[in-house]
Amino acid sequence: MRVTNSMLSNNMLLNMNKNLKKLNSLENTFATGKKIQLPSDNPIVAGKSLKLRTNLYENGQYKTNVDDAESWMSITESAIDNVNGIMARMRDLCVTGSSETLGKSEREKVGEEIKQLREQLVQESNATNAGRYVFAGYKTDKKIMFDANVNQKTKIMDEFGTKEMEQLKVNDNYFYKLPYSNIENTIKVKIGAEDYSVGGLVYNIVEKSSSDSDAYDPPVPGAMKTIHLIKETGELVFNEAQYTTITDPIEVEYEKDGFKPGELNPIHYFDTVDTVTIGGSVGVLDASNQVSLGNIDIKEDSINTITIGGAVPGAVIYGKSTDGISPVLNEVKIDMDTGMITAGPGFAVGASVDIDYYEKINRIEDENIDYEVSKNTKMTINTQARNLITVDMIGDIDRLVHNIGNMDQQNLTEELSSMLTKIDNHSKNALKCQAGLGSKMNRLDLITARLENDKINYTQLKSDNEDADLAETITKLKTQQTIYEASLSAGAKIIQLSLVDFMR
């Protein structure tokens, strides 16, 4: 085969480019310190590198979550520790105050310090982390206890049992102290099938003042059953004869208009009721003769002025989807759980459903703030207010403060002595919260150590997978430079020959 000059030149350039490409690849490896520059250089190394980088990013996020959780828990631990200190000091004061040798002025000093401790509870309950209230569950922008007068009207739903009632010392009747005083006279009490209200014909609630001679002595139940409401103290008083017939639970619903400093924020402790104003159509009936209110937990008998296609239903049934009840003719069923309105066959598909307003219940639930601290592992970082600063704790302290200023010395001595057991119970509850929090913080320490080890391991594996051996790379680079320079030298000798050289 005849070898031409152009063939020599082309082959020389081809081989020179191959050497240059290898040299360039080694120079890039040396400059970046990485084995590959593109996924196509080595797909296996690239794939493994992506997985290891993902592991490192995840590990970093878990570490951030752990740091945030530790910060949250540290603030919580400090507040709980202070609550324990407050309870311990109150116990000491009750022991001191129960001494019969103490004079009136000394007892007043004891009462004043208890008041200050009560105010400090407000500060501890409203502890914050980065502007979020740590005991507030999901409602981190809402205070646990009010620290100023708040003009807010709230409808509250609660229940209690006979075990939570106390027997009066002046007679054998029983009373229950509501969490709030100065409530509206729209209060309703339900005991089994008995519905009590102010001015009720059979089941009556009578508003009384603590100064009334019969305030704590409601009449013996007969044709009418009566409960006394002491408005300024928020006490419900039951006749002894009625108490023996009560079946738990006792449901109570009342409105509180305005809150004072130191009072509990009801949204963290009780079911509350909101009024949802529609003032028109909520939608039209679909093919199943249904339309949704768009809310759940609808309050029974709360829908005001409902019309379908301009017509008033013959009956409005409040029920649940599981009760098996279906509306007939021109009846309407309200599913209180789902908020679904179902019209009877007497109403046409496509008819507009109009409502003035209705009420929905905001249920108090466990609002656990969970942080993912490692793969598929979540931890609840928060302590909810109602588990630490309980309704009973605040009620007992308020009652103690009130009694110190209003009881005679003998009864006050007994009251302070009986308060010791209650304070001990509240202290045990706070210690329980603290112990649970401490165990979580200890676990976070172990998780932190493991995440640090994982970071070291992932970083080493990533380095082994994608980082170049610089000593080896430099050796190869020097060798390739020599090869490239040799190819340039050889090529120069070939290219310098011309036609004139061959004609000589």
XYZ file of C-alpha atoms in Angstrom:
504
model
C 0.000 0.000 0.000
C 1.322 3.428 -0.942
C 1.807 5.716 2.044
C 1.417 9.364 1.140
C 2.641 12.440 2.940
C -0.916 13.485 3.790
C -1.532 10.091 5.384
C 1.514 10.570 7.570
C 0.341 14.045 8.552
C -3.210 12.924 9.323
C -2.038 9.973 11.413
C 0.417 12.209 13.197
C -2.340 14.729 14.047
C -4.744 11.967 15.116
C -2.252 10.430 17.524
C -1.191 13.838 18.778
C -4.837 14.720 19.562
C -5.282 11.423 21.402
C -2.241 12.213 23.532
C -3.497 15.755 24.099
C -6.930 14.457 25.130
C -5.352 12.092 27.667
C -3.166 14.930 28.932
C -6.200 17.212 29.233
C -8.105 14.534 31.153
C -5.237 14.101 33.606
C -4.864 17.869 33.996
C -8.608 18.149 34.817
C -8.283 15.296 37.313
C -5.315 17.042 38.961
C -7.041 20.457 38.984
C -10.402 19.221 40.390
C -9.101 16.368 42.509
C -11.955 14.181 41.172
C -11.736 10.901 39.309
C -14.502 11.810 36.869
C -15.712 15.081 35.402
C -18.889 13.835 33.718
C -21.282 10.957 34.557
C -20.370 9.406 31.193
C -16.742 9.085 32.335
C -17.779 6.303 34.750
C -21.549 5.823 35.343
C -20.989 3.439 38.270
C -18.803 5.916 40.167
C -21.222 8.742 39.309
C -24.248 6.797 40.569
C -22.566 5.814 43.818
C -21.387 9.390 44.317
C -24.916 10.758 43.936
C -26.202 8.293 46.523
C -23.463 9.177 49.002
C -24.039 12.915 48.488
C -27.755 12.368 49.133
C -26.893 10.544 52.344
C -24.705 13.448 53.426
C -27.412 16.029 52.675
C -29.992 13.971 54.583
C -27.587 13.554 57.480
C -27.031 17.314 57.548
C -30.769 17.982 57.642
C -31.261 15.464 60.431
C -28.497 17.201 62.388
C -30.257 20.547 61.865
C -33.525 19.000 63.088
C -31.781 17.595 66.166
C -30.224 20.991 66.930
C -33.635 22.667 66.627
C -35.210 19.994 68.828
C -32.514 20.409 71.478
C -33.035 24.169 71.477
C -36.808 23.726 71.890
C -36.391 21.141 74.637
C -33.818 23.221 76.515
C -36.271 26.136 76.764
C -39.016 23.712 77.795
C -36.803 22.065 80.420
C -35.913 25.434 81.928
C -39.591 26.428 82.166
C -40.602 23.081 83.714
C -37.764 23.353 86.211
C -39.023 26.796 87.205
C -42.564 25.438 87.600
C -41.183 22.768 89.926
C -39.423 25.489 91.903
C -42.643 27.480 92.163
C -44.543 24.442 93.435
C -41.823 23.686 95.990
C -41.880 27.258 97.273
C -45.684 27.242 97.490
C -45.507 24.075 99.552
C -43.053 25.715 101.948
C -45.364 28.710 102.255
C -48.367 26.477 102.966
C -46.401 24.716 105.716
C -45.430 28.097 107.171
C -48.938 29.516 106.845
C -50.613 26.523 108.454
C -48.889 27.256 111.761
C -51.452 28.372 114.329
C -48.883 30.716 115.880
C -48.804 32.898 112.761
C -50.501 36.266 113.036
C -52.695 37.982 110.482
C -49.912 40.159 109.078
C -47.638 37.141 108.606
C -50.396 35.270 106.769
C -50.910 38.291 104.531
C -47.233 38.169 103.624
C -47.579 34.470 102.808
C -50.577 35.265 100.617
C -48.705 38.056 98.837
C -45.787 35.785 97.976
C -48.154 33.110 96.687
C -49.723 35.769 94.452
C -46.289 36.635 93.058
C -45.569 32.972 92.411
C -48.929 32.680 90.664
C -47.955 35.579 88.396
C -44.618 33.933 87.640
C -46.501 30.877 86.401
C -47.876 33.102 83.647
C -44.348 33.900 82.504
C -43.272 30.256 82.587
C -46.337 29.100 80.691
C -45.587 31.613 77.920
C -41.945 30.554 77.445
C -40.864 31.016 73.824
C -38.321 29.600 71.414
C -37.620 31.836 68.400
C -40.897 33.654 69.008
C -42.987 30.468 69.301
C -44.746 29.478 72.523
C -43.248 26.099 73.423
C -46.282 24.776 75.343
C -48.856 25.829 72.727
C -48.956 22.711 70.522
C -49.664 23.688 66.910
C -50.953 27.127 67.958
C -47.455 28.460 68.586
C -48.589 32.064 68.105
C -51.169 31.876 70.922
C -50.270 32.464 74.571
C -51.060 29.820 77.154
C -52.110 32.323 79.803
C -53.155 35.898 79.215
C -50.757 38.522 80.582
C -53.047 41.473 79.849
C -56.767 42.195 79.585
C -58.144 40.661 76.393
C -61.471 41.678 74.902
C -62.454 38.302 73.509
C -65.724 36.403 73.678
C -65.396 32.619 73.668
C -67.952 29.843 73.934
C -66.494 26.951 75.925
C -67.570 23.306 76.132
C -66.374 21.136 79.008
C -67.378 18.167 81.098
C -66.708 16.944 84.604
C -67.764 14.173 86.964
C -69.017 13.810 90.500
C -65.503 12.870 91.672
C -64.374 16.369 90.770
C -67.034 17.978 92.969
C -66.298 19.025 96.532
C -68.591 18.905 99.516
C -69.283 22.155 101.307
C -68.302 22.482 104.955
C -71.257 24.701 105.862
C -73.764 22.046 104.725
C -73.776 18.731 102.895
C -74.265 20.158 99.418
C -71.720 19.854 96.620
C -70.121 22.341 94.282
C -67.920 22.380 91.194
C -65.619 25.303 90.416
C -65.609 26.196 86.739
C -62.215 27.227 85.334
C -63.498 30.784 84.874
C -65.540 33.264 86.884
C -67.873 36.050 85.702
C -69.287 33.950 82.875
C -72.375 34.871 80.856
C -75.814 33.733 82.025
C -76.247 31.703 78.814
C -74.694 28.722 80.593
C -76.163 25.291 79.889
C -75.655 22.097 81.880
C -76.552 18.619 80.615
C -76.844 15.695 83.034
C -77.964 12.628 81.127
C -81.274 13.571 79.510
C -81.689 16.642 81.751
C -80.912 19.955 80.054
C -80.466 22.839 82.513
C -80.533 26.488 81.517
C -81.119 29.854 83.180
C -84.878 30.246 83.570
C -85.605 26.607 82.692
C -89.101 25.460 83.623
C -88.096 22.010 84.883
C -84.296 22.039 84.923
C -83.336 25.467 86.115
C -80.068 27.359 86.718
C -80.416 30.248 89.155
C -77.774 32.948 89.207
C -76.656 33.865 92.736
C -74.114 36.080 94.453
C -71.761 34.642 97.047
C -73.214 37.130 99.514
C -76.730 35.676 99.179
C -77.732 33.669 102.241
C -78.965 30.747 100.129
C -76.184 30.889 97.500
C -74.786 27.528 98.580
C -78.122 25.953 99.429
C -80.178 25.143 96.320
C -83.635 23.667 96.985
C -84.250 19.938 97.310
C -85.183 18.566 93.854
C -88.867 18.012 93.279
C -91.003 18.913 90.290
C -88.187 21.335 89.454
C -84.496 20.667 89.776
C -82.278 23.669 90.450
C -78.559 24.371 90.212
C -77.110 27.572 91.654
C -74.495 29.508 89.678
C -72.245 31.777 91.746
C -71.238 34.071 88.923
C -68.352 35.934 90.550
C -66.609 32.694 91.536
C -67.776 30.448 88.688
C -69.155 27.807 91.087
C -72.014 25.439 90.312
C -73.803 24.300 93.491
C -75.848 21.081 93.655
C -78.189 19.979 96.397
C -76.999 16.864 98.232
C -80.144 14.944 97.264
C -79.587 15.777 93.612
C -75.891 14.865 93.796
C -76.717 11.261 94.692
C -78.759 10.860 91.475
C -76.222 12.349 89.048
C -74.845 10.137 86.300
C -71.450 11.092 84.889
C -70.395 12.875 82.795
C -71.857 16.319 83.383
C -71.600 18.465 80.254
C -71.411 22.224 80.550
C -71.409 24.970 77.929
C -70.909 28.646 78.706
C -69.621 31.907 77.281
C -66.789 33.986 78.680
C -66.635 37.604 77.527
C -63.224 39.122 78.222
C -60.221 37.610 79.977
C -58.046 39.024 82.724
C -54.277 38.649 83.219
C -53.430 35.230 84.606
C -56.442 33.424 83.119
C -55.962 30.387 80.901
C -56.368 30.748 77.160
C -59.322 28.392 76.539
C -58.206 27.308 73.062
C -55.391 25.276 74.676
C -57.563 23.570 77.293
C -61.173 23.182 76.132
C -63.376 22.517 73.160
C -64.477 25.912 71.883
C -67.268 26.904 69.529
C -66.924 29.252 66.547
C -69.810 30.853 64.683
C -69.474 30.511 60.895
C -71.530 33.149 59.082
C -72.691 32.258 55.557
C -75.545 34.665 54.882
C -76.394 32.932 51.608
C -75.761 29.808 49.553
C -73.298 27.100 50.590
C -73.749 25.387 47.212
C -76.257 23.336 45.254
C -77.393 19.742 45.733
C -75.366 17.275 43.683
C -76.597 14.069 42.043
C -76.730 12.437 45.508
C -78.785 15.348 46.886
C -75.824 16.410 49.017
C -73.695 19.511 49.606
C -70.835 20.042 52.056
C -70.567 22.823 54.606
C -66.800 22.694 54.216
C -66.229 22.116 57.940
C -66.314 19.170 60.330
C -67.558 18.842 63.934
C -70.775 20.789 63.439
C -72.514 21.673 66.696
C -75.917 20.076 67.200
C -78.944 22.324 66.628
C -76.671 25.204 65.584
C -77.702 25.812 61.959
C -79.807 28.941 61.730
C -82.400 29.422 58.971
C -81.723 26.749 56.376
C -83.653 26.747 53.095
C -83.327 24.505 50.038
C -84.533 25.934 46.764
C -86.194 28.649 48.828
C -88.233 26.130 50.857
C -87.845 25.463 54.588
C -87.248 21.756 55.331
C -89.930 19.889 57.206
C -87.339 18.681 59.716
C -83.602 19.052 60.280
C -81.959 15.886 61.606
C -78.548 16.090 63.274
C -76.714 12.772 63.124
C -73.667 10.889 61.929
C -72.813 8.923 58.819
C -72.721 5.735 60.889
C -76.200 6.042 62.395
C -77.940 4.667 59.281
C -80.562 7.455 59.271
C -81.580 8.858 55.888
C -83.874 11.872 55.381
C -87.256 11.250 53.790
C -89.504 13.532 51.759
C -88.592 17.142 52.591
C -86.324 16.356 55.558
C -82.657 17.343 55.782
C -79.879 15.502 57.622
C -76.755 17.235 58.935
C -73.768 14.919 59.450
C -72.115 16.575 62.454
C -68.852 14.688 61.943
C -68.268 15.465 58.260
C -70.394 18.588 57.724
C -72.299 16.920 54.874
C -75.882 18.088 54.250
C -78.187 15.437 52.746
C -81.606 16.476 51.475
C -84.581 14.146 51.193
C -86.078 13.101 47.839
C -88.569 15.943 48.113
C -85.849 18.366 47.030
C -84.584 18.596 43.462
C -80.992 18.058 42.389
C -79.334 21.423 41.725
C -81.422 23.281 44.332
C -79.495 25.981 46.218
C -78.884 25.400 49.925
C -78.934 28.684 51.864
C -77.881 29.132 55.505
C -77.648 32.181 57.722
C -74.977 30.814 60.092
C -73.946 27.705 62.017
C -71.541 26.739 64.783
C -68.541 24.430 64.559
C -66.635 22.836 67.432
C -62.873 23.225 67.708
C -61.891 19.990 69.422
C -58.989 19.999 71.836
C -56.624 17.280 70.642
C -53.066 16.104 71.112
C -50.947 18.533 69.122
C -47.615 16.762 69.012
C -44.840 18.546 67.137
C -42.789 15.731 65.603
C -39.282 16.197 64.213
C -37.663 13.606 61.941
C -34.303 13.110 63.662
C -33.091 10.196 61.552
C -34.367 8.054 58.704
C -37.935 6.900 59.466
C -37.535 8.053 63.076
C -39.656 10.882 64.485
C -39.616 12.356 67.975
C -42.222 14.516 69.716
C -40.333 17.553 70.966
C -43.056 19.534 72.704
C -44.859 19.365 76.042
C -48.424 20.626 75.914
C -49.594 23.165 78.450
C -52.593 21.202 79.674
C -50.281 18.353 80.709
C -48.038 20.614 82.806
C -49.896 23.704 83.969
C -53.232 22.011 84.428
C -56.673 23.497 84.971
C -56.729 21.925 88.451
C -53.354 23.460 89.339
C -54.480 26.981 88.462
C -57.858 26.437 90.150
C -56.244 25.221 93.383
C -53.788 28.135 93.484
C -56.503 30.710 92.782
C -58.680 29.191 95.465
C -55.776 29.341 97.922
C -55.104 33.004 97.135
C -58.803 33.797 97.573
C -59.096 31.907 100.866
C -56.033 33.528 102.421
C -57.734 36.887 102.120
C -61.226 35.764 103.106
C -61.070 32.843 105.578
C -60.824 33.068 109.332
C -57.646 31.789 110.931
C -58.926 28.368 111.998
C -60.456 27.458 108.640
C -57.457 28.882 106.802
C -55.104 26.662 108.797
C -57.116 23.617 107.680
C -57.216 24.898 104.108
C -53.439 25.379 103.956
C -52.873 21.904 105.394
C -55.191 20.291 102.844
C -53.459 22.232 100.085
C -50.200 20.391 100.734
C -51.514 17.169 99.199
C -52.752 19.018 96.121
C -49.441 20.804 95.638
C -47.616 17.476 95.992
C -49.803 16.014 93.251
C -49.141 18.981 90.963
C -45.409 18.692 91.680
C -45.464 14.976 90.805
C -47.178 15.805 87.545
C -44.545 18.460 86.697
C -41.750 16.036 87.606
C -43.330 13.440 85.334
C -43.244 15.943 82.457
C -39.638 16.788 83.283
C -38.621 13.122 83.397
C -40.235 12.425 80.038
C -38.491 15.430 78.535
C -35.147 14.432 80.058
C -35.318 10.943 78.550
C -35.919 12.462 75.121
C -32.978 14.840 75.528
C -30.735 11.917 76.481
C -31.876 10.076 73.385
C -31.107 13.153 71.271
C -27.534 13.075 72.592
C -27.183 9.495 71.329
C -28.718 10.431 67.975
C -26.336 13.398 67.674
C -23.318 11.131 68.265
C -24.554 8.679 65.641
C -25.176 11.449 63.096
C -21.637 12.755 63.639
C -20.237 9.254 63.042
C -22.429 8.836 59.957
C -21.139 12.141 58.602
C -17.523 10.971 58.988
C -18.297 7.594 57.397
C -20.256 9.037 54.455
C -17.573 11.669 53.845
C -14.850 8.995 53.784
C -16.839 6.752 51.458
C -17.563 9.686 49.171
C -13.879 10.613 49.114
C -12.828 7.035 48.372
C -15.353 6.852 45.551
C -14.752 10.123 43.713
C -11.493 11.732 44.912
C -8.400 11.094 42.797
C -5.094 9.784 44.172
C -2.957 12.903 43.641
C 0.393 11.060 43.783
C -0.768 8.631 41.107
C -2.325 11.436 39.077
C 0.896 13.511 39.124
C 2.948 10.505 37.980
C 0.557 9.794 35.121
C 0.444 13.493 34.226
C 4.249 13.725 33.994
C 4.359 10.565 31.887
C 1.646 11.843 29.567
C 3.402 15.218 29.200
C 6.566 13.386 28.124
C 4.588 11.319 25.635
C 2.864 14.397 24.252
C 6.128 16.310 23.934
C 7.687 13.309 22.156
C 4.785 13.196 19.752
C 5.226 16.915 19.063
C 8.940 16.400 18.403
C 8.313 13.503 16.036
C 5.553 15.381 14.310
C 7.793 18.392 13.766
C 10.283 16.241 11.895
C 7.566 14.861 9.639
C 5.837 18.170 8.967
C 9.081 20.070 8.173
C 9.666 17.888 5.055
C 8.353 19.564 1.891
C 8.316 18.856 -1.896
C 11.632 20.646 -2.281
C 13.201 18.199 0.197
C 12.112 15.271 -1.991
C 13.398 16.962 -5.229
C 16.950 17.243 -3.938
